[in-house]
Coordinates of C-alpha atoms (C1' of nucleotides) in Angstrom, one line a residue:
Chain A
X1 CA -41.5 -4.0 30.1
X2 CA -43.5 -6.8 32.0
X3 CA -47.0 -6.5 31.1
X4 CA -49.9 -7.1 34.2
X5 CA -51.3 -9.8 31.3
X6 CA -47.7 -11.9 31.9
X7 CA -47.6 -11.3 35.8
X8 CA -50.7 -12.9 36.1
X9 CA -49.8 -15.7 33.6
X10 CA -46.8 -15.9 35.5
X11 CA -48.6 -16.1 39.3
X12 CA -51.3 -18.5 37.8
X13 CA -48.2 -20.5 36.7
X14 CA -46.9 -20.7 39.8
X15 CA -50.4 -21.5 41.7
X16 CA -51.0 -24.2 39.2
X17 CA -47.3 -25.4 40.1
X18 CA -48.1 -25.1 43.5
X19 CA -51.0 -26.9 43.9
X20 CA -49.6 -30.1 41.6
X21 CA -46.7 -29.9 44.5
X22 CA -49.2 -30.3 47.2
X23 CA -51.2 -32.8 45.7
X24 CA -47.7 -35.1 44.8
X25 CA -46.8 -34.8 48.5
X26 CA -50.1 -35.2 50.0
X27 CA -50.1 -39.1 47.4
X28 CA -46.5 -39.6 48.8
X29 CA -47.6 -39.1 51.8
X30 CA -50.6 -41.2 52.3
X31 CA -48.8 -44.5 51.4
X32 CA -49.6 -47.3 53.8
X33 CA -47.4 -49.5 55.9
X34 CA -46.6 -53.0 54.7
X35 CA -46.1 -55.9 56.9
X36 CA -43.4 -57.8 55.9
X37 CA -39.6 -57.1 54.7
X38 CA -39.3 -59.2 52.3
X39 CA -42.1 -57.6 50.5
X40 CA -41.0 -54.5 50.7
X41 CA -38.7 -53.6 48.0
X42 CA -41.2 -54.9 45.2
X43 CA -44.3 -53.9 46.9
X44 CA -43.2 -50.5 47.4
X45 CA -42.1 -49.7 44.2
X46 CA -45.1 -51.1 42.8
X47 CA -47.1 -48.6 45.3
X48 CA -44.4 -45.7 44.7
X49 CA -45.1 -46.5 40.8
X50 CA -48.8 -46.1 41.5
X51 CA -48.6 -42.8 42.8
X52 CA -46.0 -41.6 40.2
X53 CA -46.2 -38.1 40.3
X54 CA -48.0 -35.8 37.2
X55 CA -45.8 -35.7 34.5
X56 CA -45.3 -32.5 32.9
X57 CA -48.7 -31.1 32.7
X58 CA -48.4 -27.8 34.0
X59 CA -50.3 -25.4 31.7
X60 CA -46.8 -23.5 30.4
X61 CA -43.1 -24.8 29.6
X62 CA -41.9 -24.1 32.7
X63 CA -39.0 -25.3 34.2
X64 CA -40.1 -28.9 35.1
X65 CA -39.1 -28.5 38.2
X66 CA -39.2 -25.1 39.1
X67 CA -37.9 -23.9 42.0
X68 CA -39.6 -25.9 44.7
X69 CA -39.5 -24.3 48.4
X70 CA -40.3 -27.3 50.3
X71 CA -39.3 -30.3 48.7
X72 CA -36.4 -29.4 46.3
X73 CA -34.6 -26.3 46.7
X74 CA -31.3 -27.9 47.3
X75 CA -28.7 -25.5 46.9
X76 CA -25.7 -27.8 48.2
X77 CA -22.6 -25.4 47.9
X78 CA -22.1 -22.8 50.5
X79 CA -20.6 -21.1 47.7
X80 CA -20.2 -17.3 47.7
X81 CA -19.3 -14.6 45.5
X82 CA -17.0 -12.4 47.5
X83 CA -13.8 -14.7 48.3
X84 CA -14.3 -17.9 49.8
X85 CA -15.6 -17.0 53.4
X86 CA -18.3 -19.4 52.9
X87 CA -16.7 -22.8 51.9
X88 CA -14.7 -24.4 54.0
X89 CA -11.7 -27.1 52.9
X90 CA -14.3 -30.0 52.6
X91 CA -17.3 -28.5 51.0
X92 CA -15.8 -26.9 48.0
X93 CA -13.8 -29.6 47.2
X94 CA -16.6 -32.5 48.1
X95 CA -17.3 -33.2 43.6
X96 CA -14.6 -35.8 42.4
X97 CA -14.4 -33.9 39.1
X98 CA -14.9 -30.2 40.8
X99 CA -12.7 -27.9 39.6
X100 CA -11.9 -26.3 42.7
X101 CA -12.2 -22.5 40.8
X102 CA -12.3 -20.9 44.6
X103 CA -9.2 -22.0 45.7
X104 CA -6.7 -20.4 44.1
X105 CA -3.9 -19.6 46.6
X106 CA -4.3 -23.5 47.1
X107 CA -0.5 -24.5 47.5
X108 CA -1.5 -27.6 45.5
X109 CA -3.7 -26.1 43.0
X110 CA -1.8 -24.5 40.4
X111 CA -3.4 -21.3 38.7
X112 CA -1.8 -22.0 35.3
X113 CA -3.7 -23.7 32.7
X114 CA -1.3 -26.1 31.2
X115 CA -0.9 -27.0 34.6
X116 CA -4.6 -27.6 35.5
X117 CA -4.8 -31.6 34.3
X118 CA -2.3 -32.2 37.0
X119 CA -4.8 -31.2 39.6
X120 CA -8.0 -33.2 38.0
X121 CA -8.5 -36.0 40.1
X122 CA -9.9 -38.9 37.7
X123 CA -13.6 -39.4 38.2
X124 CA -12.8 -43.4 38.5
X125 CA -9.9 -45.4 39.4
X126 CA -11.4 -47.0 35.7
X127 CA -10.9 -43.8 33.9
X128 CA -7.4 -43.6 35.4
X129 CA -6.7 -46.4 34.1
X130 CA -7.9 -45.3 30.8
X131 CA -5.6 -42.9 30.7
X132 CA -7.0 -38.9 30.4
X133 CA -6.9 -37.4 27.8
X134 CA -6.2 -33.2 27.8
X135 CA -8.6 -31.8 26.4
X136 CA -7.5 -29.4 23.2
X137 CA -9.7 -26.3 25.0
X138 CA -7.4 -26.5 28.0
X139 CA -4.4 -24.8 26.2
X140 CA -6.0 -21.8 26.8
X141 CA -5.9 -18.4 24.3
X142 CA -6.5 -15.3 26.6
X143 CA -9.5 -15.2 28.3
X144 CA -11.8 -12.8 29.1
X145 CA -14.5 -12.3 31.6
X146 CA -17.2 -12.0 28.9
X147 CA -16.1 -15.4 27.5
X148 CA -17.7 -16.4 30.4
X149 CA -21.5 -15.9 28.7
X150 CA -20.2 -16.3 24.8
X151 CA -18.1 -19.1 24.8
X152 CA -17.8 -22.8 26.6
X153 CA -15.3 -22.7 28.8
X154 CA -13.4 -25.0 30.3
X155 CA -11.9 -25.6 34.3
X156 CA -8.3 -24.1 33.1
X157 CA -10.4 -21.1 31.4
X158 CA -13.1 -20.5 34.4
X159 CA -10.1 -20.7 36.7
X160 CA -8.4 -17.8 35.0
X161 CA -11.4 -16.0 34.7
X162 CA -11.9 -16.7 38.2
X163 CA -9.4 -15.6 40.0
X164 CA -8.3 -12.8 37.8
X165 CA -11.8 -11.1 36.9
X166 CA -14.9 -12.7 38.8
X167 CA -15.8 -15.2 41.0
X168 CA -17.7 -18.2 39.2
X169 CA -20.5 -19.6 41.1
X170 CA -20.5 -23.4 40.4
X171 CA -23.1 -26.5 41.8
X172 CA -26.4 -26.3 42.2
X173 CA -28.6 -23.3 41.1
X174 CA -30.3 -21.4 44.0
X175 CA -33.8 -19.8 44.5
X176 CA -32.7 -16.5 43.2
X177 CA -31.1 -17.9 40.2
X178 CA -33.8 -20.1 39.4
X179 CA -35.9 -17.4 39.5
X180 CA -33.7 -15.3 37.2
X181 CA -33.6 -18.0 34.5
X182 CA -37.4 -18.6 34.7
X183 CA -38.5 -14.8 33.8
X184 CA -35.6 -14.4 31.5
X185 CA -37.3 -17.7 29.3
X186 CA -41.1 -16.4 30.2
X187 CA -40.3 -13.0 28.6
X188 CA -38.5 -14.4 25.9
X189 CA -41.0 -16.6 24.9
X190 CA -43.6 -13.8 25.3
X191 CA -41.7 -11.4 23.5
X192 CA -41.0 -13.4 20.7
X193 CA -44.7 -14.9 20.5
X194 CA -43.4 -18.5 20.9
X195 CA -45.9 -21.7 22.3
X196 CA -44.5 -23.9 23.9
X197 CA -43.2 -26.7 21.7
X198 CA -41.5 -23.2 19.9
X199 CA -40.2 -22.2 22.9
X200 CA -38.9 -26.1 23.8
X201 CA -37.7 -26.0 19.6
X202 CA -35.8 -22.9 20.7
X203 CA -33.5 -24.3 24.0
X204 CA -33.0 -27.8 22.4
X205 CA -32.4 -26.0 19.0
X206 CA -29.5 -27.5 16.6
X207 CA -25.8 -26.1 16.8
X208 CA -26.6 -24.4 13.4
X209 CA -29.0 -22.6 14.8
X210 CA -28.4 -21.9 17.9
X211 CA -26.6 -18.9 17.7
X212 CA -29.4 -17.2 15.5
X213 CA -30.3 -14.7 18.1
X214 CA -27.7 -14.8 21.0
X215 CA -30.0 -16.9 23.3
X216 CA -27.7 -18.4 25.4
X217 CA -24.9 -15.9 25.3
X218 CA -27.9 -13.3 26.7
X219 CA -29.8 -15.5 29.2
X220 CA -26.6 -16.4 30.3
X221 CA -25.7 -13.0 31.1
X222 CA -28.6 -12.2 32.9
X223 CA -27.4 -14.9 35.6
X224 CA -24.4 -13.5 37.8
X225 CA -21.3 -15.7 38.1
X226 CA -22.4 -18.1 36.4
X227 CA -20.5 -19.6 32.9
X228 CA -22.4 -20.0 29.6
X229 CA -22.4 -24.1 30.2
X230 CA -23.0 -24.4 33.7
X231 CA -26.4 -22.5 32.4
X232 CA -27.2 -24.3 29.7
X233 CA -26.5 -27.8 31.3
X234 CA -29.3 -26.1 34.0
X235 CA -31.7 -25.2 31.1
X236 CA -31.5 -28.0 28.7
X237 CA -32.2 -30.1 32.0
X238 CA -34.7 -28.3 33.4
X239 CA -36.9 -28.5 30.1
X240 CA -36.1 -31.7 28.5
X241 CA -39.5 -32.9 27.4
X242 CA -38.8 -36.3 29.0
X243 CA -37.8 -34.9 33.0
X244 CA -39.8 -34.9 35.6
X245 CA -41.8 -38.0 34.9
X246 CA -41.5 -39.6 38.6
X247 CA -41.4 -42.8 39.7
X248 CA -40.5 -45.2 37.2
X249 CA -42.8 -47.7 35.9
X250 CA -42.2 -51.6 35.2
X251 CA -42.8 -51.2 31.5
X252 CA -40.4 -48.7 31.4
X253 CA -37.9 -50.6 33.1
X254 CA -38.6 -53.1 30.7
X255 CA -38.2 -51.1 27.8
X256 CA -34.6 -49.5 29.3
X257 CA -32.8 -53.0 29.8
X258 CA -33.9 -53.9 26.1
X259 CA -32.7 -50.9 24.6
X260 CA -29.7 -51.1 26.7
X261 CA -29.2 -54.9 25.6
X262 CA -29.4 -53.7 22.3
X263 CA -27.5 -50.2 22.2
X264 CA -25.3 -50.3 25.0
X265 CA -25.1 -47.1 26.5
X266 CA -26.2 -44.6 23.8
X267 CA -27.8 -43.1 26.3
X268 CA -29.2 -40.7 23.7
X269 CA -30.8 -42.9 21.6
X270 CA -31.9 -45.4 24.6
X271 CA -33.9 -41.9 25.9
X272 CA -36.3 -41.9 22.6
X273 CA -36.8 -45.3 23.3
X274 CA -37.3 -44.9 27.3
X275 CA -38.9 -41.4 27.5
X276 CA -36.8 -40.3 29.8
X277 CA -33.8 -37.9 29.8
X278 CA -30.4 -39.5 28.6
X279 CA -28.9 -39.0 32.5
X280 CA -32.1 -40.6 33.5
X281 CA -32.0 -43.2 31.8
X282 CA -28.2 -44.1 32.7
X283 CA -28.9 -43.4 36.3
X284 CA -31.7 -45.3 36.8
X285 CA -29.6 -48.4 34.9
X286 CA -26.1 -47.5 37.2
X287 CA -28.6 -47.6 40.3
X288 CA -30.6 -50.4 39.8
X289 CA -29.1 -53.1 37.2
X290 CA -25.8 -52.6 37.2
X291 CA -25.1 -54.7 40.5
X292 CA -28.7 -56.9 40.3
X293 CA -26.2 -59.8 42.9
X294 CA -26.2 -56.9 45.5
X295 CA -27.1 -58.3 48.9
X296 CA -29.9 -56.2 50.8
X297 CA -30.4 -55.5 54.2
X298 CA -28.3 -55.6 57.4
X299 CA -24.6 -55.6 57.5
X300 CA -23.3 -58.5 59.0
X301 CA -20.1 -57.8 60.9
X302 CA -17.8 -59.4 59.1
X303 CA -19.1 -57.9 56.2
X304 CA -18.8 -54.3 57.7
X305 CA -15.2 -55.6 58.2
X306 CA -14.2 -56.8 54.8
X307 CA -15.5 -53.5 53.8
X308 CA -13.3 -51.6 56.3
X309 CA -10.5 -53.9 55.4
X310 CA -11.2 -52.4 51.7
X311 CA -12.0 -48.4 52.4
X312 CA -9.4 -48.2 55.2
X313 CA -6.1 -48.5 53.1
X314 CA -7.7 -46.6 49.9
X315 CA -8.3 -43.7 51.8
X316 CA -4.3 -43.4 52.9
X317 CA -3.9 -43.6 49.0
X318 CA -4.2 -40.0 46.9
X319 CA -5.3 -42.2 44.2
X320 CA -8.0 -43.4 45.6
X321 CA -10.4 -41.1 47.1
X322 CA -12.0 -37.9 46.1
X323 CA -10.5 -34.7 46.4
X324 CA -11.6 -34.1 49.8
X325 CA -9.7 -37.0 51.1
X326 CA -13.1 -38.2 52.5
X327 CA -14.7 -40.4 50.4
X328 CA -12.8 -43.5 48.3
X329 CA -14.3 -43.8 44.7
X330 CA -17.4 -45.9 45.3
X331 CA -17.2 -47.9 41.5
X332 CA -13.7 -49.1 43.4
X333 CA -15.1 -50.3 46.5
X334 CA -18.1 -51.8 45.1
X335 CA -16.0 -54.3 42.6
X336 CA -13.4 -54.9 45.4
X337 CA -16.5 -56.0 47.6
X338 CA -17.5 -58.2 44.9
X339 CA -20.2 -56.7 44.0
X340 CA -21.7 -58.0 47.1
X341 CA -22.7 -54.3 48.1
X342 CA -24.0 -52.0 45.0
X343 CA -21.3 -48.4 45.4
X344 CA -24.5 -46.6 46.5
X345 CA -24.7 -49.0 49.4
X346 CA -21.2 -48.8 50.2
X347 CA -21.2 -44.8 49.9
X348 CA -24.2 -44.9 52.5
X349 CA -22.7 -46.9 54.9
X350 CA -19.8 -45.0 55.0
X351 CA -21.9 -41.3 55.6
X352 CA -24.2 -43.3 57.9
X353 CA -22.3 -45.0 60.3
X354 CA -18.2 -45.9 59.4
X355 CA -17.0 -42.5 58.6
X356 CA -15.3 -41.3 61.9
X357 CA -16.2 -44.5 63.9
X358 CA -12.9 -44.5 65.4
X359 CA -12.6 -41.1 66.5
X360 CA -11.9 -39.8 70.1
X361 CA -15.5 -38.6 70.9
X362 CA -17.4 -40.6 68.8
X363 CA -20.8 -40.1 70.4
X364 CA -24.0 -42.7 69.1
X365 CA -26.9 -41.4 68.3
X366 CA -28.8 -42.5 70.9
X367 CA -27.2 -40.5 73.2
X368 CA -28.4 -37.2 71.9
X369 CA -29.7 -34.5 74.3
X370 CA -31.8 -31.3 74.6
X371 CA -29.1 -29.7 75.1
X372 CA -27.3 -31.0 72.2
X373 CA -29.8 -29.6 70.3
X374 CA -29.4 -26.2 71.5
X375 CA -25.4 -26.6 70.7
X376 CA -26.8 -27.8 66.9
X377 CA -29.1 -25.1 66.4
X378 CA -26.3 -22.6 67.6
X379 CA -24.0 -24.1 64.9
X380 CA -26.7 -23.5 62.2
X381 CA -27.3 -19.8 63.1
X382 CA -23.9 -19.3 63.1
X383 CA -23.7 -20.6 59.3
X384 CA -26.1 -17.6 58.8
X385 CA -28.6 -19.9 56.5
X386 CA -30.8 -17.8 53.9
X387 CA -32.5 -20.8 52.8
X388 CA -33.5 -24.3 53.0
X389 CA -31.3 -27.4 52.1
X390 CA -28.1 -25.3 52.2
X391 CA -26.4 -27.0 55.5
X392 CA -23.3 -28.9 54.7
X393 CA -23.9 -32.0 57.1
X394 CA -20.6 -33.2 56.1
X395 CA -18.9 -30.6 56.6
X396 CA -20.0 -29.8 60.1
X397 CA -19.7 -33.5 61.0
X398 CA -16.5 -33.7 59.8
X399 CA -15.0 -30.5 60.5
X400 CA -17.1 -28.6 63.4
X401 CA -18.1 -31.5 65.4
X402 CA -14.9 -33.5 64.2
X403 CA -17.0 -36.6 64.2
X404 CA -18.3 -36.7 67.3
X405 CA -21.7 -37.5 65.7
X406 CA -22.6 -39.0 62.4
X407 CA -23.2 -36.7 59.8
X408 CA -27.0 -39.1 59.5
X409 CA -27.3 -38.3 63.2
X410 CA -27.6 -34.5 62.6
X411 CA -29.0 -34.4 60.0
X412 CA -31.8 -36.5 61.0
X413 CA -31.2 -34.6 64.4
X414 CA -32.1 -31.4 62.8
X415 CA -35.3 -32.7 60.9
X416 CA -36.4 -33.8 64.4
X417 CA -35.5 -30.0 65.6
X418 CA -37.7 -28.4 62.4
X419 CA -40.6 -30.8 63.3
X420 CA -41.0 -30.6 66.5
X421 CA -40.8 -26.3 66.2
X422 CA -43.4 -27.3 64.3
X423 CA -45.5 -29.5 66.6
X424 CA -44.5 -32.4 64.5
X425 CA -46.4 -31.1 61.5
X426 CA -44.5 -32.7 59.1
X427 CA -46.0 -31.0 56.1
X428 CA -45.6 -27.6 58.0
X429 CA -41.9 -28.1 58.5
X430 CA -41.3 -29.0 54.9
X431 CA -43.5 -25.7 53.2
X432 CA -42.8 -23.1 55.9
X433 CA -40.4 -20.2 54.3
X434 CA -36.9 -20.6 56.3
X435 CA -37.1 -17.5 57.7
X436 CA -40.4 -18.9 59.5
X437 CA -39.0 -21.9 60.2
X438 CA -36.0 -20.5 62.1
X439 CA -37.8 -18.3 64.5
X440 CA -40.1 -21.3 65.4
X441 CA -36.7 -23.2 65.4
X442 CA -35.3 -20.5 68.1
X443 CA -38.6 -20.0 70.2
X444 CA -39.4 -23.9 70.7
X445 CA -35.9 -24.4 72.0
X446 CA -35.3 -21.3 73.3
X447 CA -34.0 -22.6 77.0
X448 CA -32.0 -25.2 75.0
X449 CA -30.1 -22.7 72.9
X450 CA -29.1 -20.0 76.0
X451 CA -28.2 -23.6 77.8
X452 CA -31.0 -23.3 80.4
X453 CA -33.0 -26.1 79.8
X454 CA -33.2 -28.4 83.2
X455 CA -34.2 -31.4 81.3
X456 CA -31.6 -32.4 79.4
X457 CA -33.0 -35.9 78.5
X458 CA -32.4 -37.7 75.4
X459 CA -34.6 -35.5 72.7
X460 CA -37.1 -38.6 71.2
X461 CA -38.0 -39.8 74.8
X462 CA -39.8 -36.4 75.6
X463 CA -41.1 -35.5 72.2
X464 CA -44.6 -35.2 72.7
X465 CA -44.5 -32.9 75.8
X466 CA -43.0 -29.1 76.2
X467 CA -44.2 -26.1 73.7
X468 CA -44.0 -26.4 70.1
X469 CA -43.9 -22.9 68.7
X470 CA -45.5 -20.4 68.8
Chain B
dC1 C1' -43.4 -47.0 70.8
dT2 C1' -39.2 -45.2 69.1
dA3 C1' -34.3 -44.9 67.7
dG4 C1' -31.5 -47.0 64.6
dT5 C1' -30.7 -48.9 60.2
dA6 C1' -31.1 -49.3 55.3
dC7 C1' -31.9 -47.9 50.9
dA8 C1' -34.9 -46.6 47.0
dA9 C1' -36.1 -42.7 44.6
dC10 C1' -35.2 -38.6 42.6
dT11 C1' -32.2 -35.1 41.6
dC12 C1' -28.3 -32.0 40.1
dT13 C1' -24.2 -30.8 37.9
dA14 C1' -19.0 -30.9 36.8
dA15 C1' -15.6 -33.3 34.3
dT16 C1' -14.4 -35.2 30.4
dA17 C1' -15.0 -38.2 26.3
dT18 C1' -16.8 -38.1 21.9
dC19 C1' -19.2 -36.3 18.0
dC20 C1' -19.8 -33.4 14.1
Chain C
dG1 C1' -12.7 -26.8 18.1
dG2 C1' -17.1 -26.0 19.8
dA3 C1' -21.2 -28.6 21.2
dT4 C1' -23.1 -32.6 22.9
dA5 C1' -23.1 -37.1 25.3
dT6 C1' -21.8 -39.8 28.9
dT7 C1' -20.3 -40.7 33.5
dA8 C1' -20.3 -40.6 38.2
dG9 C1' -20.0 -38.3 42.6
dA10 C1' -23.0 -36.2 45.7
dG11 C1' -27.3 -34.2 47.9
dT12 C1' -32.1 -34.8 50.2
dT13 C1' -36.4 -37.2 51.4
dG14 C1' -39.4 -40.7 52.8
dT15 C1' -40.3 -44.8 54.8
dA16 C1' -39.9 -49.9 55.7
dC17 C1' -38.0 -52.7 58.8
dT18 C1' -35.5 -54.2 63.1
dA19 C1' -34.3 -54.3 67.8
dG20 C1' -34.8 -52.9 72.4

DNA sequence: CTAGTACAACTCTAATATCC
DNA sequence: GGATATTAGAGTTGTACTAG
């Protein structure tokens, strides 16, 4: 029974979240320009650190970052329940490490346990090196669909489960299930008269206690398709008393590469230290210290070439790129480039520009029409979108457009398309519900989608002209 | 002025190593 | 052997800067 006490509790909470939302985009937002390059990378994040956003302050333990229409509600995975209709070759395989649990009449993937470490790709050519390990859990006893919510499964065991019983929903969480997990840990902590800290005591609770009451096994049950640790690996993160702190400050910097220097990566005990979550903490280290000799800026062409001369022959080698054949392990091209270009630099310029350079009908961006928008637009109705942040760029790049545009040009393309349906109201485009969006999406380039339009100029030379919604 | 480029920032989660 | 820690790939957004 949900008492009217907790739905308004509940709606406050999310009024409360609301507004905090608005008033961290509105400080993003209103950051100046700067004149110079060469003071921008410290003079911004000195800004950026200025306007760090409010650290957990909202009046209940809710998720940190609860489900956030406009600015984070990124569920990446066409995934679906029913079969694999929805994912196509590249976007279900696109994680290294993703156990590909939807493909089982894969030719390649074997359904057998004992034969699933033959079909994990190693995160890093590093790691390969290494040598894996099988883990003990993948000799599998028989597994049943409810060990899906009582017991932490691994890929052999959800396999099983998923293609013998029920499909297993992996990646990010959506709205829905968001929502699901959110009332289930509001009515348990109203139920069992917890505050707060008891309620945060509760999900980061010991092993020996943790199956006092059955928690997990029950919250996880409440979320469809979903296994016990992809839940709580969502949970934990979700309320870690140290997420959601923003931008990160100098001090804090300071204090990570001295606890670092001292504990190497006990990630764990460097995130008492730091404040922030362990995966924080080594994140912000893998991205921003871990290459400190990393050139900035422009590509020079020979550079883009040694590069080229580097990704080229690793993607014709299994070994060397991710499951998807698309991407070579990043860690790999980075030390082969010297460490000249960080791996997030090098993964960038390959989604931005190299990837599909060569092929047949490479088109630049600059050459993008109208009427290419109506084509685009038609493409993302057909994908029969629910909600925001759910279009696989790489996958139509690669696979519908077969490369004749960047995956960066559409999907910069199609934030152009949202904010001009919405007169160029940024802040519109970004907070409107999808549904909302889409229709001002369909009316503002109405003659563009039925292929009527008679100005078929390139899209940013006319944007301040023609209707903009309704 | 604008398209193109570059990348920091922040995030999420699966795989797997390691701990207890 | 189950739980936890660590690692790393991958996604989006915002915006500074450059070149035309």
């Amino acid at each position: 029974m949900i008492s009217l006490s907790q739905v308004i509790a509940d709606s406050l909470d999310l009024v409360v979240k609301d507004s905090i939302r608005k008033v961290n985009r509105k400080r993003r937002s209103s950051r100046g320009h700067l004149s110079s390059r060469s003071e921008k990378a410290d003079t911004d994040v000195a800004e950026r650190k200025r306007v760090k956003m409010e650290p957990n302050s909202e009046a209940s333990l809710a998720p940190l970052k609860e489900y956030k229409e406009s600015d984070r509600n990124k569920s990446k995975k066409k995934q679906t329940f029913d079969g694999t209709n929805g994912i196509d070759s590249t976007s279900k395989d696109k994680k290294t490490r993703g156990n590909d649990v939807n493909s089982s009449n894969s030719v390649t993937d074997p359904v057998l346990p004992h034969d699933a470490p033959s079909t994990i790709v190693p995160q890093s050519e590093e790691l390969h090196k290494k040598g894996r390990k099988i883990h003990k859990g993948w000799e599998t006893e028989p597994v049943l669909p409810e060990h899906r919510y009582t017991r932490w499964l691994y890929p052999p065991q959800i396999k099983i489960i998923n293609d013998n019983f029920t499909k297993i929903k992996q990646g990010t969480f959506d709205e829905e299930e968001r929502r699901i997990v959110y009332d289930w840990i509001s009515k348990y902590k109203i139920t069992n008269n917890l505050d707060d800290d008891q309620l945060r005591e509760r999900i980061f609770a010991s092993k020996k206690e943790k199956n006092r009451d059955n928690f997990w096994c029950d919250l996880t049950e409440c979320v469809p398709h979903r296994v016990l640790a992809s839940v709580y690996t969502h949970v934990r993160a979700r309320w870690h008393p140290y997420a959601n702190k923003g931008i990160w400050t100098k001090d804090e910097d300071d204090r990570l590469l001295d606890a670092h220097a001292q504990l190497g990566t006990s990630w764990t005990k460097i995130s008492h230290i730091v404040e922030r979550p362990a995966n924080e903490c080594s994140d912000h280290y893998r991205r921003m210290f871990v290459c400190p000799e990393r050139r900035k800026g422009l590509w020079s062409e020979d550079e883009k070439n040694e590069y080229l001369s580097i990704v080229i022959p690793m993607m014709n080698e299994r070994n060397h790129v991710t499951r998807d054949g698309h991407d070579p392990f990043w860690v790999t091209v980075q030390e082969k480039m010297g460490r000249k270009r960080s791996a997030h630099q090098c993964r960038i310029k390959w989604e931005d520009e190299l990837r599909g350079r060569d092929l047949p009908n490479r088109r630049s961006g600059s050459d993008f029409r109208r009427s290419d928008c109506g084509i685009l637009i038609k493409h993302v109705l057909d994908m029969n979108i629910k909600e925001r942040g759910v279009i696989n760029f790489k996958s139509l790049g690669m696979d519908t457009y077969k490369g004749e545009w960047s995956v960066k040009t559409l999907r910069d393309q199609w934030r152009y398309i949202t904010y001009r349906s919405c007169g160029m109201d940024k802040e519109l485009a970004t907070s409107l519900p999808f549904e909302k969006l889409m229709e001002r999406v369909k009316s503002t380039f109405r003659r563009e989608i039925e292929g009527k339009s008679e100005n078929d100029d390139v899209v940013y030379a006319e944007s301040e002209e023609s209707d903009g919604g309704e």
